[in-house]
Short mmCIF file of C-alpha atoms in Angstrom, two decimals:
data_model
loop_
_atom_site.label_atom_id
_atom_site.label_comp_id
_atom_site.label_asym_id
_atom_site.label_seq_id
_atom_site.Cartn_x
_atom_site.Cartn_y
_atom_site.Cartn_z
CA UNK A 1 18.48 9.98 -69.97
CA UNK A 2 20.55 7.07 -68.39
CA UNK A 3 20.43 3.61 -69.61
CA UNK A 4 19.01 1.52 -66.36
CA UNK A 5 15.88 -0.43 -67.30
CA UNK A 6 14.25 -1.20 -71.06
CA UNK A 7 11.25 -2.68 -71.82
CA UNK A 8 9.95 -3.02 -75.24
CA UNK A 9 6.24 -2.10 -75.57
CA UNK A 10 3.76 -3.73 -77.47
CA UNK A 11 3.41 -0.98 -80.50
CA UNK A 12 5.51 -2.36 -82.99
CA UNK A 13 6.39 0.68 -83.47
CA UNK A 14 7.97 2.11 -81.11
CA UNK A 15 10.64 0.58 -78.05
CA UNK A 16 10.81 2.31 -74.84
CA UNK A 17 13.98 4.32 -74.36
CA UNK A 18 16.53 4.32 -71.33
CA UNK A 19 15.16 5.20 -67.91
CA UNK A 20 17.33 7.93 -66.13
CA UNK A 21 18.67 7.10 -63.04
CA UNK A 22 17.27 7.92 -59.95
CA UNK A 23 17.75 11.71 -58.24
CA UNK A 24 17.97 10.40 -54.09
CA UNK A 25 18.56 13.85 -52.82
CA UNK A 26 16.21 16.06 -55.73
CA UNK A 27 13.02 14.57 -53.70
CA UNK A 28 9.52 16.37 -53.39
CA UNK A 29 7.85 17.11 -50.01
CA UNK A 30 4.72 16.03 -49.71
CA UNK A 31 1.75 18.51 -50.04
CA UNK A 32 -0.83 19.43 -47.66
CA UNK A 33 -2.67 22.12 -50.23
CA UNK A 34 -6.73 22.23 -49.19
CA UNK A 35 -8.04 21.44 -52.46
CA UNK A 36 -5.16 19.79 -54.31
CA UNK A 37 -6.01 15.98 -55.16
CA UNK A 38 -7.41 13.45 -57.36
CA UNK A 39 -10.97 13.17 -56.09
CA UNK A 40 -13.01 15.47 -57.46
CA UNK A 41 -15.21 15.07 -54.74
CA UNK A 42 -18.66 17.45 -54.37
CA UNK A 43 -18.29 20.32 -57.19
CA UNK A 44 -17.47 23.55 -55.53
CA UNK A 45 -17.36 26.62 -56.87
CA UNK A 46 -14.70 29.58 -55.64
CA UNK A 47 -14.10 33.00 -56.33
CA UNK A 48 -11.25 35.06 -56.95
CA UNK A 49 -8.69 37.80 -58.76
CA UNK A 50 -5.88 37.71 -61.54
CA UNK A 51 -4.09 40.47 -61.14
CA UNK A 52 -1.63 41.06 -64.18
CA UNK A 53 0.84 44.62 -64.00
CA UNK A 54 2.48 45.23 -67.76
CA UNK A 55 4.19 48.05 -65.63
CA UNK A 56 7.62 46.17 -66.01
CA UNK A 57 8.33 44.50 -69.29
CA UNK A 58 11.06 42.09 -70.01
CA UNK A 59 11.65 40.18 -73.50
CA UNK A 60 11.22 36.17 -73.75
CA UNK A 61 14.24 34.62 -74.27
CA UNK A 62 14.10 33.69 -78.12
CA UNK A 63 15.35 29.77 -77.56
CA UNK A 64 12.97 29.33 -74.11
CA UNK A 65 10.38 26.53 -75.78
CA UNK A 66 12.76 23.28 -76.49
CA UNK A 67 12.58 19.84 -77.31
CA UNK A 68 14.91 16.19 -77.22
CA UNK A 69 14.65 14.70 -80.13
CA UNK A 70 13.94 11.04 -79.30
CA UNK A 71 13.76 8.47 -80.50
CA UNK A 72 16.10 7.51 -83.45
CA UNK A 73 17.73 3.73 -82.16
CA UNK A 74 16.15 0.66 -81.15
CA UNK A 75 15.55 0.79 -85.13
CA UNK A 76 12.47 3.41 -84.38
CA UNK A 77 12.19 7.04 -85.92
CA UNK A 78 10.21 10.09 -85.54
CA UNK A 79 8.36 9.51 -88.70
CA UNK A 80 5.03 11.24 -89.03
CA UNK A 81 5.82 13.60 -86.11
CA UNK A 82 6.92 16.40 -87.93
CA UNK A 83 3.38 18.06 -88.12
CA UNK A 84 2.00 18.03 -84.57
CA UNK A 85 5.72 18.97 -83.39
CA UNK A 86 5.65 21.86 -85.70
CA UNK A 87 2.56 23.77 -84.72
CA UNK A 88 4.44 23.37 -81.26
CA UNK A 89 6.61 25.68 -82.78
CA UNK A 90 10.58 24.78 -80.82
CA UNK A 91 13.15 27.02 -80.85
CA UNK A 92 15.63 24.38 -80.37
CA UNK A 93 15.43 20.42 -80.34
CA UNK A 94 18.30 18.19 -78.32
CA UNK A 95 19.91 15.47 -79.89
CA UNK A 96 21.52 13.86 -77.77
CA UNK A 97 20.61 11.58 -74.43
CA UNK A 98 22.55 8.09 -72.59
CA UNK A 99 22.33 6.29 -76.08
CA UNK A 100 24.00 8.89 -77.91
CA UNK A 101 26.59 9.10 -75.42
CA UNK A 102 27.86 5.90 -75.65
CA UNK A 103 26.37 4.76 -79.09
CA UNK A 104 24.88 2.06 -78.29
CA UNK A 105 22.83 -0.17 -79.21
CA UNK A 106 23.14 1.42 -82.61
CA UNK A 107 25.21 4.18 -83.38
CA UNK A 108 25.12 7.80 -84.10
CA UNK A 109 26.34 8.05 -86.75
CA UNK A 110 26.91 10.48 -89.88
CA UNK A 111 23.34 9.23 -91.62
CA UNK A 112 21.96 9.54 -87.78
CA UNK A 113 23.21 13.48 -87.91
CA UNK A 114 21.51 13.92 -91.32
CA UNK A 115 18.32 12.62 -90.60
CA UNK A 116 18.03 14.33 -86.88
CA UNK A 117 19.03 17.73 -88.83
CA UNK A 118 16.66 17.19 -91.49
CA UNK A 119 14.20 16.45 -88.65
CA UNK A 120 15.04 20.08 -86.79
CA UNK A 121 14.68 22.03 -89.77
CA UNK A 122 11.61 20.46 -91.22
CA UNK A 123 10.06 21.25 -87.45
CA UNK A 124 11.45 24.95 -87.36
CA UNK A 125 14.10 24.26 -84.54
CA UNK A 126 18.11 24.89 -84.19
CA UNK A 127 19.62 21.42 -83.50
CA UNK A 128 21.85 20.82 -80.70
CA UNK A 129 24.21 18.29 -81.29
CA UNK A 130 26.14 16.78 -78.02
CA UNK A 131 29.29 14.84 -78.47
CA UNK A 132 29.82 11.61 -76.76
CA UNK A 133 32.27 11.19 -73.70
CA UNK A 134 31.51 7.51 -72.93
CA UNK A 135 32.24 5.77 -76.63
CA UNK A 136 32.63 6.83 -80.19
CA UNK A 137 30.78 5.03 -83.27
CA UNK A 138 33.11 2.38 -83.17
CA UNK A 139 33.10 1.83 -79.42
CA UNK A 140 36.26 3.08 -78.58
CA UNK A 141 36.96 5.93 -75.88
CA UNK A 142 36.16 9.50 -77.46
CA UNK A 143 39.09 11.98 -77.82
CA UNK A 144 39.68 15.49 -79.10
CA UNK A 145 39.32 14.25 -82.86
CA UNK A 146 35.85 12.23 -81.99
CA UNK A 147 34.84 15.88 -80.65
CA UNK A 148 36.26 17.82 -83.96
CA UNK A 149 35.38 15.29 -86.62
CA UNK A 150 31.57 16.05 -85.28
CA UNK A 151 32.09 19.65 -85.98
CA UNK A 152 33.68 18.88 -89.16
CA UNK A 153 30.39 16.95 -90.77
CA UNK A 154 28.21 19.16 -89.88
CA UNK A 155 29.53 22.44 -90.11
CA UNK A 156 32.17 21.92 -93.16
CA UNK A 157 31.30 18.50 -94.34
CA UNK A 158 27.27 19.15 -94.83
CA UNK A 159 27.26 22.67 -94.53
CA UNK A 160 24.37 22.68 -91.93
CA UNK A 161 25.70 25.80 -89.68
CA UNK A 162 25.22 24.23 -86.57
CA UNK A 163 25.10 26.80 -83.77
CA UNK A 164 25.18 24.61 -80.35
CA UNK A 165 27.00 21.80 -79.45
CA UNK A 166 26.93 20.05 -76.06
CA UNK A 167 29.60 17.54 -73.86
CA UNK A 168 28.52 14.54 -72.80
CA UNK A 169 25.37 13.60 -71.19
CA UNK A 170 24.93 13.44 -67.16
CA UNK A 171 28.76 12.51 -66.50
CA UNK A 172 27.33 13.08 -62.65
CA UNK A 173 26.31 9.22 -63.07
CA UNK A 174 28.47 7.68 -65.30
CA UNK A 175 30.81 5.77 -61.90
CA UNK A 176 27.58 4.72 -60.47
CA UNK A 177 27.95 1.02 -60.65
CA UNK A 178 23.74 0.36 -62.17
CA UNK A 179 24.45 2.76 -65.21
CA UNK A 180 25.56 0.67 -68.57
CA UNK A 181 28.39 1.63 -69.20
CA UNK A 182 29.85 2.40 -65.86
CA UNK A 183 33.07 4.57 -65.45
CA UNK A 184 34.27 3.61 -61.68
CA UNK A 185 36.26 6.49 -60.20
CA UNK A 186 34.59 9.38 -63.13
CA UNK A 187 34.82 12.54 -61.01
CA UNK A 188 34.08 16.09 -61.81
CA UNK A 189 37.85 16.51 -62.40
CA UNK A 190 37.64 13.65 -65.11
CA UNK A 191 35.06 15.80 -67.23
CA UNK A 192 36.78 18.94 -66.88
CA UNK A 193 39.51 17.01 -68.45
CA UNK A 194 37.70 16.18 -71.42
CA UNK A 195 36.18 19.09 -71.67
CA UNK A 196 39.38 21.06 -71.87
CA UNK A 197 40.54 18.68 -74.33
CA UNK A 198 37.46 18.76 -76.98
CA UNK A 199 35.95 22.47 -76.49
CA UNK A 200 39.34 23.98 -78.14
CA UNK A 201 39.31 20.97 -80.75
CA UNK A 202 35.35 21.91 -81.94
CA UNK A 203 36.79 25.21 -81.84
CA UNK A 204 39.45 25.17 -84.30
CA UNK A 205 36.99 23.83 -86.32
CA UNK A 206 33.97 26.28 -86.31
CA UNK A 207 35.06 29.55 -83.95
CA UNK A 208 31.03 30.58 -83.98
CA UNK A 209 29.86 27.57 -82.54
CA UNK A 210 28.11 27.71 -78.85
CA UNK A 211 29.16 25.39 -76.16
CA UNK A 212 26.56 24.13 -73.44
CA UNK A 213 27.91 21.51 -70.50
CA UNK A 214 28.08 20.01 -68.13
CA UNK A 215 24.61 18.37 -68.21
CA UNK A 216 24.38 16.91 -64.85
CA UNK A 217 21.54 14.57 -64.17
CA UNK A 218 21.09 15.59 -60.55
CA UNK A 219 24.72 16.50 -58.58
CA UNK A 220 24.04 20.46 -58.54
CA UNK A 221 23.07 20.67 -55.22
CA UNK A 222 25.45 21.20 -52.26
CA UNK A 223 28.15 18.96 -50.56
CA UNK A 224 29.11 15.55 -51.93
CA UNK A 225 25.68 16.78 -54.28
CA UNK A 226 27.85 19.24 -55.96
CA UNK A 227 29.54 18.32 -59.24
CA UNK A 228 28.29 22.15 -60.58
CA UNK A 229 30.93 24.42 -58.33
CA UNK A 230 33.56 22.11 -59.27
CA UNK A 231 33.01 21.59 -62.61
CA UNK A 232 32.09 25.53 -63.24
CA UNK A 233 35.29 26.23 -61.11
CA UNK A 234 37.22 24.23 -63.38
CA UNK A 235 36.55 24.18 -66.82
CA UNK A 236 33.67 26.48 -66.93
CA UNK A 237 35.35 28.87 -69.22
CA UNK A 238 34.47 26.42 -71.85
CA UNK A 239 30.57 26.49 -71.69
CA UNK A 240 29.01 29.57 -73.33
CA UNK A 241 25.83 28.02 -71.85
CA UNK A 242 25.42 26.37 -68.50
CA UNK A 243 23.29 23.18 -68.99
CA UNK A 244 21.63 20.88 -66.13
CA UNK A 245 18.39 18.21 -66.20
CA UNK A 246 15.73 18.32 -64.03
CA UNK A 247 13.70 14.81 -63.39
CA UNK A 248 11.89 15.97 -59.77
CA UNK A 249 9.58 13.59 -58.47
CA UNK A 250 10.55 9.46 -57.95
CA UNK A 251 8.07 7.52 -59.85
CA UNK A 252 6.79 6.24 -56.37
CA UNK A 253 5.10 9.65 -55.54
CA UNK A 254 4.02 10.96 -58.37
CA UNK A 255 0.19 12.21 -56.90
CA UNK A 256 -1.51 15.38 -57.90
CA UNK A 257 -0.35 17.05 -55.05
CA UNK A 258 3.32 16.85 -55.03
CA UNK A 259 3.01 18.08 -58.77
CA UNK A 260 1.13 20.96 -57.53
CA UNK A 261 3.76 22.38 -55.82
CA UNK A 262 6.73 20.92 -57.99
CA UNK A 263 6.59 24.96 -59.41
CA UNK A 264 8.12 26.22 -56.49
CA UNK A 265 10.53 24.06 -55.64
CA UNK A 266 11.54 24.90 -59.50
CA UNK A 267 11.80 28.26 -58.81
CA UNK A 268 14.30 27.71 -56.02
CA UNK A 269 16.11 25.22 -57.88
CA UNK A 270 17.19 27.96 -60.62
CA UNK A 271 18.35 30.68 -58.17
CA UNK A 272 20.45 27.87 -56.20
CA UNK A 273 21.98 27.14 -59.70
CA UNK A 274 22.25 30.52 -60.48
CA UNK A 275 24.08 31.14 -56.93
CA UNK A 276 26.67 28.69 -57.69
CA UNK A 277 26.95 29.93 -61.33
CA UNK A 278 27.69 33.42 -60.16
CA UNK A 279 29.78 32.47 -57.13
CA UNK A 280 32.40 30.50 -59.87
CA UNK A 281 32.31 33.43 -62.17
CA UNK A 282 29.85 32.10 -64.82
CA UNK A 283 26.98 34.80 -63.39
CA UNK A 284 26.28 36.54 -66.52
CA UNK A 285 25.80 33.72 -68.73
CA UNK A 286 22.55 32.03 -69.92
CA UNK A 287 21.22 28.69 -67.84
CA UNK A 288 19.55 25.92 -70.02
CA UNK A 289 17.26 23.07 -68.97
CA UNK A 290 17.91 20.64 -71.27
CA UNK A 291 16.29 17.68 -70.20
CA UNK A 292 12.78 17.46 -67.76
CA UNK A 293 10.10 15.31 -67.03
CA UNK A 294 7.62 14.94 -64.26
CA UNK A 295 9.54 11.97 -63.43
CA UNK A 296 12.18 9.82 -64.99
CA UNK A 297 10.59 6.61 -64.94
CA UNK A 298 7.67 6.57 -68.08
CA UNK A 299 7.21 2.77 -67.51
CA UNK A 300 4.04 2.17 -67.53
CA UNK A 301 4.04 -0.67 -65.57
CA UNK A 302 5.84 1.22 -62.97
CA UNK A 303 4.64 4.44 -63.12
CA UNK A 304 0.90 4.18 -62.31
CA UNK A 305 0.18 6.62 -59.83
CA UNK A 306 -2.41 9.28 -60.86
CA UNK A 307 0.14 12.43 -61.56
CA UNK A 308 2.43 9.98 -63.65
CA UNK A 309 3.89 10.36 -67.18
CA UNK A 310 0.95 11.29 -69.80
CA UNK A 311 -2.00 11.95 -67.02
CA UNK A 312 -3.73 14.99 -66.63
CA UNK A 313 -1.75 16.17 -64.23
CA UNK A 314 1.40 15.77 -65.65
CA UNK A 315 -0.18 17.95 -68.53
CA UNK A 316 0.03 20.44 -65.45
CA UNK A 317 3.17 20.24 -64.43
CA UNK A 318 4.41 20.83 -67.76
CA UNK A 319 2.52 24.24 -67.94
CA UNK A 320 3.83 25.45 -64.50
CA UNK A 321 7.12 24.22 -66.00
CA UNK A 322 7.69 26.01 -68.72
CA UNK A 323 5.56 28.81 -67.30
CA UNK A 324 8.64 28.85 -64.90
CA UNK A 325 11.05 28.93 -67.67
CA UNK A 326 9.96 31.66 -69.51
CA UNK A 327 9.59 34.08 -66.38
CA UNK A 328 12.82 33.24 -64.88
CA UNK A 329 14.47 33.70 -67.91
CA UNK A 330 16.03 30.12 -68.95
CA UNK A 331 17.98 30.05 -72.12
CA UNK A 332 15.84 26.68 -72.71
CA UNK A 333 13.47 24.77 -70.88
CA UNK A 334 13.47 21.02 -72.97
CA UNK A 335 10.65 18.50 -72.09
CA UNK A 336 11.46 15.04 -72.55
CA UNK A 337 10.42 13.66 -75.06
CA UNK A 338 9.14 13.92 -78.98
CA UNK A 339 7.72 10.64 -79.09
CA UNK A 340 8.51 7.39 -77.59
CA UNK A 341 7.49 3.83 -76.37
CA UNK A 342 6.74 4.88 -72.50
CA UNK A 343 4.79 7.71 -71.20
CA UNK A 344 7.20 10.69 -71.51
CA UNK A 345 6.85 11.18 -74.84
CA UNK A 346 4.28 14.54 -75.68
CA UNK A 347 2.70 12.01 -78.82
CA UNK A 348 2.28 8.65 -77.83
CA UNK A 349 3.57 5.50 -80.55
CA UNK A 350 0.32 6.47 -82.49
CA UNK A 351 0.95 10.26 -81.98
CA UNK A 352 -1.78 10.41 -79.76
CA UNK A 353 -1.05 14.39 -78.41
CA UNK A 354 -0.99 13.88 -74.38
CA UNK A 355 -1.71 16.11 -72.26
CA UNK A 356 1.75 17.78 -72.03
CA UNK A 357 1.61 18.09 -75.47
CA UNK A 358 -1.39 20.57 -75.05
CA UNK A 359 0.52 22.63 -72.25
CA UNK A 360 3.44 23.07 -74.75
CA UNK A 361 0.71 23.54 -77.75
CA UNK A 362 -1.17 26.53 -75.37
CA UNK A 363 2.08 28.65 -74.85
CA UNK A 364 2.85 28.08 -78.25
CA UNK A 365 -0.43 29.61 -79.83
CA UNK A 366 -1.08 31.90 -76.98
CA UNK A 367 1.62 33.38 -75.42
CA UNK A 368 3.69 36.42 -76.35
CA UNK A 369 7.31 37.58 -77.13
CA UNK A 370 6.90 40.28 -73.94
CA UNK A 371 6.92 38.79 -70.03
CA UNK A 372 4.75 40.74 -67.43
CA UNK A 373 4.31 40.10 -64.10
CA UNK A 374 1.28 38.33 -61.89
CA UNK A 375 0.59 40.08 -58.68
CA UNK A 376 -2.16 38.51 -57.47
CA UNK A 377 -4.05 34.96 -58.06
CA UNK A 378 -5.95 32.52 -55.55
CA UNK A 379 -4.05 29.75 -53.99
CA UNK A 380 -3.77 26.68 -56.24
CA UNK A 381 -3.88 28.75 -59.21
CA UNK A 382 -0.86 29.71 -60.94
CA UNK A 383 -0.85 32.34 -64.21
CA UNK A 384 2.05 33.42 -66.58
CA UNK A 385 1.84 36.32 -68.37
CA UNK A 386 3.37 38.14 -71.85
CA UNK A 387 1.91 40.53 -73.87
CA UNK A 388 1.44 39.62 -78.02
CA UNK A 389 3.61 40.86 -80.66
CA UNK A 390 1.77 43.95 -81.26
CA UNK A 391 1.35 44.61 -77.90
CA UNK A 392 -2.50 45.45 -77.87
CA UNK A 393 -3.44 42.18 -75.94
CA UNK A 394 -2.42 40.55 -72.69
CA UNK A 395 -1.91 36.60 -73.24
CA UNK A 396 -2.21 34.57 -69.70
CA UNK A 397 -1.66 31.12 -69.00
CA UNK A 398 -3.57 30.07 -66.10
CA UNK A 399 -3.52 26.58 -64.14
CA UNK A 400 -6.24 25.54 -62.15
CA UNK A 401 -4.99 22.60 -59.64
CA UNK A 402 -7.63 22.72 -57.29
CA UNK A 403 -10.43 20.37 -57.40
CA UNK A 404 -12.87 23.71 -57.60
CA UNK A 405 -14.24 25.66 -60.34
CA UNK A 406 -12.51 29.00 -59.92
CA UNK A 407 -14.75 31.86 -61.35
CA UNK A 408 -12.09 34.44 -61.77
CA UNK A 409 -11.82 38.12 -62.30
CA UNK A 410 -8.88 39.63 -64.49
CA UNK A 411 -7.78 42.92 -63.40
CA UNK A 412 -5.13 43.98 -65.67
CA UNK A 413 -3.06 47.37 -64.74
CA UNK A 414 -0.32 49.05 -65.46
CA UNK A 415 -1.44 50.01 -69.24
CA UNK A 416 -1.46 53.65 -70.44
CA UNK A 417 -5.29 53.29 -70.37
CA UNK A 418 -7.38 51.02 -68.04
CA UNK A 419 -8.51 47.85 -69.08
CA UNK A 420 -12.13 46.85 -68.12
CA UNK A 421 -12.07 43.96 -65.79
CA UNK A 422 -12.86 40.73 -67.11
CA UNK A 423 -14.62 37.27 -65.60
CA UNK A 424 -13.86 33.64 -66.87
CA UNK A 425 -14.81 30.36 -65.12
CA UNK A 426 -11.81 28.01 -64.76
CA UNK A 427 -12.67 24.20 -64.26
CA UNK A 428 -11.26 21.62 -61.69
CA UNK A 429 -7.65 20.80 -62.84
CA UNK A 430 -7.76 22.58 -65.99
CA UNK A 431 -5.16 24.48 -67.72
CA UNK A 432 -6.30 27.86 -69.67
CA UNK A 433 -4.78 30.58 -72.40
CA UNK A 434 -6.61 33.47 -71.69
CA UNK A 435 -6.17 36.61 -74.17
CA UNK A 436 -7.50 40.26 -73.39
CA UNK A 437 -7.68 43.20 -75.29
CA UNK A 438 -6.93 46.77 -73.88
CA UNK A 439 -10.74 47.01 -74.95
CA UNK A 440 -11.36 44.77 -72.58
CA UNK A 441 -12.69 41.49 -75.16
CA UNK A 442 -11.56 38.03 -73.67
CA UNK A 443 -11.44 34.77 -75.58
CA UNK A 444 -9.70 31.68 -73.55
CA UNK A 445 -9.16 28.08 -74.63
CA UNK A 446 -8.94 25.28 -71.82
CA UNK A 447 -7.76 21.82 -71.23
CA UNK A 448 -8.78 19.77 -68.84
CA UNK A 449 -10.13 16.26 -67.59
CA UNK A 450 -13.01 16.91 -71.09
CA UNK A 451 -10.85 17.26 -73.27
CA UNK A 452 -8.63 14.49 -72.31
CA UNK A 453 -11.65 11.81 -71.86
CA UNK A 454 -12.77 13.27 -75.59
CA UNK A 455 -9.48 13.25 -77.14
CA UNK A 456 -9.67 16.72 -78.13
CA UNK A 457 -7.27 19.66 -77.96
CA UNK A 458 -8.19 22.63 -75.93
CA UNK A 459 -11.55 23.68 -76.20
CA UNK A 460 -12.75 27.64 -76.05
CA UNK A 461 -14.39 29.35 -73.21
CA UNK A 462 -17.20 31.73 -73.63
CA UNK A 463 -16.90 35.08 -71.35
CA UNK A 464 -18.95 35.01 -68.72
#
C-alpha cells in the first residue's frame, strides 16, 4: 500500500494506514447483470443446477490462503488478533507494505521483525519478510548490506528459518510525484538494478531462501502500463516467485454490480500475467497475489458507496476472489488487511469479524486440499469446488449475487458411484459452504445480509 492520504480514526486504538495509489488504467466496466444490485426489491424466487465433475482432480496449492500483516506503526499492534486470525488458518502472512518500504514514520526495525515473526507463528503462517528499496532504518538509501543484514537477523541472528523474502513494495509508483517519498525518474531499469544488487547479497547469506518481486501496484498491463515484461526481461532470474497487487475498482464505483463481475475480469488478469511471464521465460514459475482489496481507498469518509470496504458485498468479492485463486492455481492470494483503522481490515479496531472475514473463515473450514471443476451454475451465481482430505465429500463454495433466492439442485458426477442429487435454497446476496457426501447427506452454512445485521458468523442451512 502507498502512502497518499492518512486520517486517524476515532478508536484510540487503531490509526488508519496509507492509502494505495490510484490504478487509472486497472478500471471496472460497468455491469448490466438482470438481478445484480442493492435493492432487494420484491422477493423472487429462481431455480436452477450446480453441476460439480471430480472427473479431473488437481491439488490446492499449499500457500494459496494469505494474509498482510498490518498494522505494526502509527504506535498500533495486532494485539488480541491472534485468535480470530488463527481459525482463518494462513499459509503465509506479508510483512511488508509503503511504510515498511521506506520506514517511516517509525521504523522496522529488529524488535519490529521479532514481534511480526512471533505474530506468524503464533497464527500458523510462514512470514514473508520484504526488504526496503526506498530507505533503511536510519533513513538512508538501502544497499546490498541493508538487503543481507535482513537475512542475517533472521535467519542466523534469531534463528527463525525464514523461507520468503520479497524486494521492495510497488516500485511501479515510487516517481509519481503524490507518493511520499517520491523517486523522480525510478524506472523499471532502476529496480532491476537493485534487484541484481541485493538478491545475490540475501543469497550469500541463506542459499534456501525464496525470492518473490517485483510487486507492482498496477503497471502489468501493456504499453507504457508495462513495468512486468521489462522487469521479468531483466532481472527476472532473481524472483523464484513472481509477485503483483491487485486493488480493482476506484473507490468512486464501488456498487454491487461492478463487484459482481470483478471475478472475471480476475480471471483474465492472471492469464495476461501469465502471458507475459511465459513470453520472458519465467512460464513455469509460481504467480503470487500479494496484496488485494476491493478497492484501495478504506476511508470511510470516502468510500461510502454500497459495495465499499467492509459491506456485504465486499464480503463477496472476497469469496469470488480467493475462489479465483485457488482454481487458477496462485502461489498466494493475500487480502489486505489483518486489522486496521479504515475499512480494509477483515477485524475492525474492536475485532469486529467483517464480512470478508467470513468469506476467508468459509474456505478455511470448508474447503478441501483437492480442486474440481464447476460445469454448470445459473447466472449470478458463482461456485468453487475441492473435495475434503479423505476424499468422501465434495466441499462447494457458492455465491449468490443476485437479488433472488436461488433454490438450487447439486448434481455432482464424475465419482466412481453416483451421488444422489441434492436441493439447498440460497438467499439474496449470500455466500454458502456447501458439503456433500457420496451418500448423498448435505449440510451448508451461509452468510448473508442476517448474519451481518445480527453480528453473527455463518449460520447453517437445513436441506430442503
Amino acid at each position: 500500500m502507498t502512502s497518499v492520504v492518512r486520517r486517524i480514526l476515532g478508536f484510540g486504538l487503531l490509526f488508519a494506514l496509507a492509502a494505495c495509489a490510484k490504478h487509472p488504467a486497472d478500471k471496472t466496466p460497468d455491469a448490466g447483470d438482470a438481478g445484480v444490485g442493492p435493492d432487494m426489491g420484491t422477493p423472487v424466487t429462481m431455480t436452477g443446477t450446480l453441476t460439480i465433475s471430480a472427473a479431473t482432480r488437481t491439488p490446492r496449492t499449499p500457500t494459496a490462503m494469505g494474509l498482510n500483516y498490518w498494522s505494526w506503526t502509527y504506535g498500533s499492534t495486532l494485539a488480541g488478533t491472534e485468535d480470530p486470525v488463527r481459525t482463518l488458518a494462513p499459509s503465509v502472512l506479508r510483512i511488508g507494505g509503503h511504510n515498511n518500504d521506506w520506514n517511516a514514520p517509525t521504523p522496522f526495525n529488529d524488535a519490529e521483525v521479532d514481534r511480526a515473526i512471533t505474530y506468524a507463528r503464533a497464527v500458523g503462517a510462514e512470514p514473508i519478510i520484504q526488504v526496503p528499496i526506498l530507505a533503511d532504518i536510519a533513513g538512508a538509501t538501502p544497499t546490498a548490506d541493508t538487503a543481507a543484514a535482513m537475512v542475517t537477523y533472521a535467519n542466523i541472528t534469531k534463528g527463525y528459518g525464514v523461507k520468503y523474502f520479497s524486494i521492495g513494495n510497488e516500485p511501479d509508483l515510487y516517481a509519481d510525484p503524490t507518493q511520499t517519498p517520491s523517486v523522480p525518474g525510478y524506472t523499471a531499469a532502476t529496480y532491476c538494478r537493485d534487484v541484481k544488487a541485493f538478491v545475490p547479497a540475501m543469497r550469500a547469506v541463506d542459499p534456501s531462501i525464496k525470492v518473490l518481486g517485483p510487486e507492482l501496484s498496477w503497471k502489468y498491463q501493456s504499453g507504457a502500463n508495462d513495468w512486468l515484461t521489462p522487469i521479468l526481461t531483466e532481472c527476472g532470474e532473481h524472483f523464484d516467485i513472481v509477485a503483483v497487487h491487485r486493488y480493482p475498482i476506484d473507490p468512486m464505483r464501488t456498487t454491487t454490480a461492478t463487484g459482481a463481475i470483478d471475478a472475471d475480469q480476475f480471471r483474465a488478469m492472471i492469464v495476461a500475467v501469465r502471458q507475459k511471464m511465459t513470453a520472458t521465460g519465467h512460464g513455469a514459475k509460481p504467480l503470487a497475489l500479494t496484496e488485494t482489496n476491493i478497492t484501495w481507498n478504506g476511508d470511510p469518509a470516502i468510500s461510502t458507496l454500497e459495495a465499499s470496504p467492509g459491506t456485504l458485498p465486499a464480503g463477496l468479492w472476497a469469496a469470488d476472489t480467493l475462489g479465483v485463486g485457488l482454481t487458477q492455481g496462485l502461489w498466494t492470494t493475500a487480502l489486505w488487511s489483518i486489522r486496521e483503522g479504515w475499512t480494509l481490515g477483515l477485524l475492525s479496531p474492536a475485532n469486529v469479524k467483517r464480512p470478508a472475514y467470513h468469506a476467508y473463515s468459509l474456505f478455511a473450514e470448508h474447503f478441501g486440499p483437492t480442486l474440481i471443476a464447476v460445469t454448470a451454475a445459473p447466472s449470478g451465481v458463482r461456485a468453487y469446488a475441492s473435495r475434503n482430505v479423505v476424499d468422501d465429500r465434495t466441499q462447494a463454495i457458492v455465491v449468490n449475487w443476485t437479488t433472488a433466492t436461488q433454490v438450487l439442485t447439486i448434481d455432482i458426477v464424475g465419482l466412481p458411484a453416483a451421488v444422489p442429487a441434492t436441493t439447498v435454497s440460497l438467499a439474496p446476496m449470500t455466500m454458502t459452504a456447501v458439503e456433500i457426501t457420496d451418500l448423498g447427506a448435505l449440510a451448508a452454512w451461509t452468510y448473508g445480509a442476517a448474519e451481518l445485521q445480527g453480528a453473527t458468523g455463518p449460520r447453517a442451512l437445513n436441506p430442503i
